Amino acid sequence: DTILLFKTGKFYEIFHMDADRAVEVLDFQYMKGTDAHAGFPEISYGQFTDRLVRAGLKVARVEQTETPDMLKERKQRTPRGQKKPTVMNREVCS
């Protein structure tokens, strides 16, 4: 099992089945919304990932690889008639 942590601003967010597992292991509360969603501040990354690993899970970080301004520029470069991008590029970092 690998838990995906999505970097969003100064937080790591965890979704769906990964959030269910993280809430169980880390004794978190779910965030508001209709889907399973949990998270923690980036300053706590080491502490919480250590607990997940000690529980036998693997952890992968997904970081944004472009800024909102870069996304805006990419939208402007999209040829007419093609669907414009709506999500910033991300990649798995570890």
Backbone as a chain_set.jsonl record, in Angstrom:
{"seq": "DTILLFKTGKFYEIFHMDADRAVEVLDFQYMKGTDAHAGFPEISYGQFTDRLVRAGLKVARVEQTETPDMLKERKQRTPRGQKKPTVMNREVCS", "coords": {"N": [[0.83, -1.197, 0.0], [0.526, 2.193, -0.858], [0.453, 5.45, 0.265], [-0.712, 8.395, -1.118], [0.392, 11.663, -0.95], [-0.713, 14.806, -1.547], [0.676, 17.839, -2.322], [-0.515, 20.922, -1.465], [-0.36, 24.15, -1.536], [0.666, 25.093, 1.594], [0.169, 22.684, 2.749], [-0.265, 19.109, 3.038], [-2.411, 17.022, 1.39], [-4.726, 14.317, 1.556], [-6.56, 11.824, -0.083], [-9.656, 9.989, -0.574], [-9.488, 6.44, -0.442], [-6.914, 6.432, 0.558], [-7.073, 8.498, 2.394], [-8.872, 7.381, 4.204], [-7.292, 5.34, 5.311], [-5.151, 6.865, 6.379], [-6.487, 8.443, 8.289], [-7.2, 6.465, 10.072], [-4.645, 5.435, 10.906], [-3.236, 7.734, 11.76], [-4.936, 8.911, 13.509], [-6.586, 11.056, 12.768], [-9.057, 13.619, 11.981], [-11.615, 13.703, 9.511], [-11.629, 16.049, 6.778], [-13.978, 18.622, 5.861], [-16.571, 17.923, 3.474], [-17.814, 15.843, 0.752], [-16.394, 13.609, -0.005], [-13.921, 11.262, 1.198], [-11.321, 12.841, 2.863], [-8.369, 14.148, 4.069], [-5.657, 15.736, 5.911], [-2.52, 17.503, 6.573], [-0.302, 20.063, 7.932], [2.604, 21.177, 6.075], [4.88, 21.413, 7.661], [4.72, 19.351, 9.414], [5.367, 17.096, 8.038], [7.529, 15.157, 8.259], [7.053, 13.974, 10.786], [4.433, 12.812, 10.505], [4.672, 11.192, 8.214], [6.574, 9.398, 9.094], [5.113, 7.99, 11.02], [3.223, 6.755, 9.366], [4.869, 5.095, 7.811], [5.944, 3.457, 9.806], [3.674, 2.064, 10.367], [3.638, 0.287, 8.371], [3.142, 1.203, 5.816], [3.75, 2.61, 2.547], [4.883, 5.812, 1.394], [4.164, 8.401, -0.856], [5.005, 11.476, -2.289], [3.28, 14.026, -3.993], [3.994, 16.668, -5.903], [3.358, 20.081, -6.913], [4.37, 21.168, -10.089], [4.307, 23.457, -11.449], [3.493, 26.944, -11.348], [0.558, 28.989, -10.558], [0.693, 31.131, -12.386], [2.245, 30.022, -14.437], [0.494, 28.051, -15.345], [-1.535, 29.678, -16.336], [-0.178, 30.886, -18.47], [0.318, 28.614, -20.032], [-2.287, 27.965, -20.704], [-2.882, 30.144, -22.35], [-1.226, 29.617, -24.507], [-2.383, 27.423, -25.657], [-3.621, 26.032, -28.59], [-6.333, 27.358, -30.563], [-9.492, 25.802, -30.393], [-8.592, 23.516, -29.156], [-8.835, 21.786, -26.038], [-8.459, 23.719, -23.167], [-5.971, 23.628, -20.595], [-6.746, 22.914, -17.159], [-5.722, 22.246, -14.756], [-2.92, 22.442, -12.605], [0.339, 21.236, -13.435], [1.664, 18.275, -11.978], [3.905, 16.082, -10.19], [5.135, 12.878, -9.08], [7.31, 12.857, -6.389], [8.662, 11.438, -4.411]], "CA": [[0.0, 0.0, 0.0], [1.215, 3.481, -0.894], [-0.397, 6.608, 0.53], [-0.312, 9.561, -1.906], [0.231, 12.963, -0.29], [-0.723, 15.873, -2.544], [1.079, 19.142, -1.779], [-1.416, 22.003, -1.846], [0.078, 25.297, -0.737], [1.498, 24.731, 2.745], [-0.412, 21.485, 3.339], [-0.338, 17.853, 2.304], [-3.771, 16.525, 1.451], [-4.843, 12.887, 1.291], [-7.919, 11.646, -0.579], [-10.346, 8.72, -0.791], [-9.066, 5.295, 0.379], [-5.696, 6.83, 1.28], [-7.517, 9.294, 3.545], [-9.438, 6.443, 5.184], [-6.171, 4.671, 5.997], [-4.408, 7.867, 7.152], [-7.309, 8.802, 9.451], [-7.092, 5.338, 10.993], [-3.285, 5.319, 11.437], [-2.778, 8.978, 12.378], [-5.974, 9.379, 14.424], [-7.031, 12.359, 12.261], [-10.451, 13.851, 11.641], [-11.806, 14.007, 8.089], [-11.953, 17.424, 6.429], [-15.346, 18.75, 5.371], [-16.799, 17.57, 2.079], [-18.561, 14.61, 0.551], [-15.456, 12.508, -0.193], [-12.902, 11.11, 2.238], [-10.291, 13.86, 2.635], [-7.671, 14.501, 5.306], [-4.393, 16.384, 5.592], [-1.721, 18.079, 7.646], [0.605, 21.116, 7.467], [3.875, 20.663, 5.561], [5.89, 21.382, 8.726], [4.566, 18.073, 10.122], [5.588, 16.014, 7.068], [8.394, 14.113, 8.817], [6.372, 13.311, 11.902], [3.315, 11.984, 10.076], [5.115, 10.137, 7.293], [7.241, 8.394, 9.917], [4.069, 7.15, 11.623], [2.643, 5.931, 8.305], [5.856, 4.071, 7.462], [6.004, 2.514, 10.935], [2.455, 1.246, 10.293], [3.811, -0.642, 7.263], [2.706, 1.802, 4.557], [4.689, 3.415, 1.767], [4.386, 7.17, 1.224], [4.647, 9.098, -2.05], [4.64, 12.906, -2.343], [2.945, 14.562, -5.306], [4.236, 18.115, -5.804], [3.052, 20.914, -8.074], [5.589, 21.503, -10.823], [4.14, 24.762, -12.081], [2.775, 27.946, -10.559], [-0.665, 29.443, -11.23], [1.067, 31.959, -13.538], [2.698, 29.12, -15.5], [-0.72, 27.446, -15.892], [-2.198, 30.719, -17.126], [0.594, 31.014, -19.71], [0.089, 27.395, -20.805], [-3.635, 28.111, -21.261], [-2.826, 31.12, -23.445], [-0.512, 28.998, -25.636], [-3.159, 26.32, -26.207], [-4.235, 26.41, -29.87], [-7.79, 27.502, -30.617], [-10.162, 24.548, -30.719], [-8.147, 22.459, -28.233], [-9.258, 22.001, -24.655], [-7.456, 24.419, -22.363], [-5.673, 22.944, -19.328], [-7.401, 23.5, -15.989], [-5.05, 21.757, -13.555], [-1.468, 22.612, -12.619], [1.119, 20.005, -13.558], [2.181, 17.687, -10.731], [4.645, 14.834, -10.394], [5.51, 12.164, -7.87], [8.693, 13.24, -6.051], [9.307, 10.412, -3.574]], "C": [[0.867, 1.25, 0.0], [0.191, 4.584, -0.695], [0.137, 7.775, -0.302], [-0.635, 10.834, -1.137], [0.345, 14.051, -1.347], [-0.405, 17.203, -1.883], [0.142, 20.202, -2.346], [-1.074, 23.2, -0.974], [1.018, 24.831, 0.353], [0.991, 23.466, 3.447], [-0.211, 20.279, 2.434], [-1.752, 17.326, 2.496], [-3.809, 15.08, 0.971], [-6.315, 12.621, 0.953], [-8.347, 10.178, -0.616], [-9.828, 7.6, 0.121], [-7.79, 5.611, 1.155], [-6.068, 7.638, 2.52], [-8.111, 8.387, 4.62], [-8.326, 5.789, 5.997], [-5.4, 5.646, 6.882], [-5.178, 8.277, 8.403], [-7.205, 7.712, 10.513], [-5.721, 5.309, 11.682], [-2.886, 6.55, 12.253], [-3.774, 9.557, 13.375], [-6.405, 10.807, 14.071], [-8.548, 12.418, 12.208], [-10.512, 14.074, 10.129], [-12.052, 15.504, 7.923], [-13.389, 17.446, 5.915], [-15.418, 18.396, 3.897], [-17.501, 16.235, 1.978], [-17.656, 13.399, 0.372], [-14.469, 12.454, 0.962], [-11.711, 12.013, 1.899], [-9.684, 14.216, 3.987], [-6.365, 15.194, 4.926], [-3.7, 16.929, 6.82], [-0.789, 19.146, 7.075], [1.96, 20.54, 7.057], [4.948, 20.59, 6.645], [5.849, 20.052, 9.487], [4.847, 16.863, 9.237], [6.399, 14.858, 7.674], [7.717, 13.298, 9.896], [5.296, 12.343, 11.402], [3.728, 10.901, 9.084], [5.846, 9.033, 8.055], [6.213, 7.445, 10.532], [3.42, 6.242, 10.574], [3.578, 4.783, 7.927], [5.953, 3.024, 8.568], [4.783, 1.599, 10.972], [2.501, 0.296, 9.097], [3.38, -0.106, 5.903], [3.863, 2.496, 3.848], [4.048, 4.787, 1.568], [4.998, 7.764, -0.035], [4.106, 10.525, -2.026], [4.348, 13.29, -3.783], [3.021, 16.086, -5.194], [3.78, 18.828, -7.067], [4.366, 21.276, -8.749], [5.427, 22.766, -11.648], [3.327, 25.658, -11.168], [1.463, 28.298, -11.264], [-0.36, 30.311, -12.458], [1.529, 31.098, -14.716], [1.5, 28.422, -16.153], [-1.447, 28.443, -16.787], [-1.503, 30.887, -18.48], [0.361, 29.802, -20.615], [-1.305, 27.428, -21.447], [-3.615, 29.032, -22.479], [-2.155, 30.539, -24.682], [-1.295, 27.857, -26.293], [-3.837, 26.773, -27.499], [-5.765, 26.458, -29.787], [-8.393, 26.158, -31.036], [-9.734, 23.379, -29.844], [-8.603, 22.814, -26.823], [-8.13, 22.651, -23.867], [-7.211, 23.666, -21.056], [-6.32, 23.677, -18.149], [-6.709, 23.137, -14.681], [-3.543, 21.983, -13.696], [-0.79, 21.257, -12.746], [1.647, 19.583, -12.196], [3.016, 16.472, -11.096], [4.983, 14.217, -9.055], [6.984, 12.425, -7.603], [9.38, 12.202, -5.182], [8.31, 9.35, -3.191]], "O": [[1.826, 1.352, 0.765], [-0.816, 4.644, -1.4], [1.317, 8.112, -0.201], [-1.774, 11.059, -0.726], [1.393, 14.197, -1.977], [-1.126, 17.646, -0.989], [0.025, 20.355, -3.562], [-1.458, 23.253, 0.195], [2.057, 24.236, 0.067], [1.341, 23.208, 4.599], [-0.013, 20.412, 1.226], [-2.232, 17.199, 3.622], [-3.037, 14.672, 0.103], [-7.211, 13.133, 1.625], [-7.524, 9.265, -0.679], [-9.738, 7.791, 1.334], [-7.599, 5.125, 2.27], [-5.452, 7.482, 3.575], [-7.88, 8.599, 5.81], [-8.412, 5.696, 7.221], [-5.032, 5.305, 8.006], [-4.582, 8.441, 9.467], [-7.13, 8.003, 11.707], [-5.645, 5.173, 12.903], [-2.271, 6.425, 13.312], [-3.498, 10.572, 14.014], [-6.568, 11.654, 14.949], [-9.232, 11.407, 12.369], [-9.558, 14.581, 9.538], [-12.612, 16.151, 8.808], [-13.947, 16.403, 5.574], [-14.443, 18.552, 3.161], [-17.754, 15.573, 2.985], [-18.099, 12.269, 0.575], [-14.208, 13.46, 1.621], [-11.167, 11.958, 0.796], [-10.401, 14.545, 4.932], [-6.005, 15.235, 3.75], [-4.202, 16.839, 7.94], [-0.509, 19.145, 5.877], [2.411, 19.541, 7.616], [5.852, 19.761, 6.542], [6.829, 19.671, 10.128], [4.594, 15.728, 9.64], [5.98, 13.703, 7.597], [7.803, 12.07, 9.909], [5.253, 11.189, 11.826], [3.181, 9.799, 9.116], [5.744, 7.86, 7.696], [6.424, 6.233, 10.561], [3.104, 5.088, 10.864], [3.141, 3.646, 7.745], [6.036, 1.829, 8.285], [4.834, 0.503, 11.53], [1.533, -0.416, 8.829], [3.264, -0.868, 4.943], [4.832, 2.914, 4.48], [2.824, 4.914, 1.572], [6.202, 7.65, -0.26], [2.922, 10.756, -1.78], [5.091, 12.918, -4.691], [2.227, 16.712, -4.491], [3.809, 18.258, -8.158], [5.342, 21.64, -8.093], [6.296, 23.111, -12.449], [2.568, 25.184, -10.323], [1.272, 27.95, -12.429], [-1.073, 30.237, -13.458], [1.233, 31.416, -15.868], [1.485, 28.221, -17.368], [-1.918, 28.088, -17.867], [-2.164, 31.016, -19.511], [0.222, 29.952, -21.829], [-1.487, 26.98, -22.579], [-4.242, 28.749, -23.5], [-2.487, 30.932, -25.801], [-0.915, 27.38, -27.363], [-4.545, 27.781, -27.509], [-6.391, 25.702, -29.045], [-7.872, 25.474, -31.916], [-10.425, 22.362, -29.787], [-8.737, 23.986, -26.47], [-6.989, 22.189, -23.898], [-8.149, 23.123, -20.472], [-6.425, 24.904, -18.148], [-7.063, 23.655, -13.622], [-2.965, 21.75, -14.757], [-1.282, 20.254, -12.228], [2.025, 20.415, -11.371], [2.859, 15.899, -12.175], [5.104, 14.903, -8.04], [7.818, 12.238, -8.489], [10.606, 12.103, -5.224], [8.659, 8.401, -2.489]]}, "num_chains": 1, "name": "protein.A"}
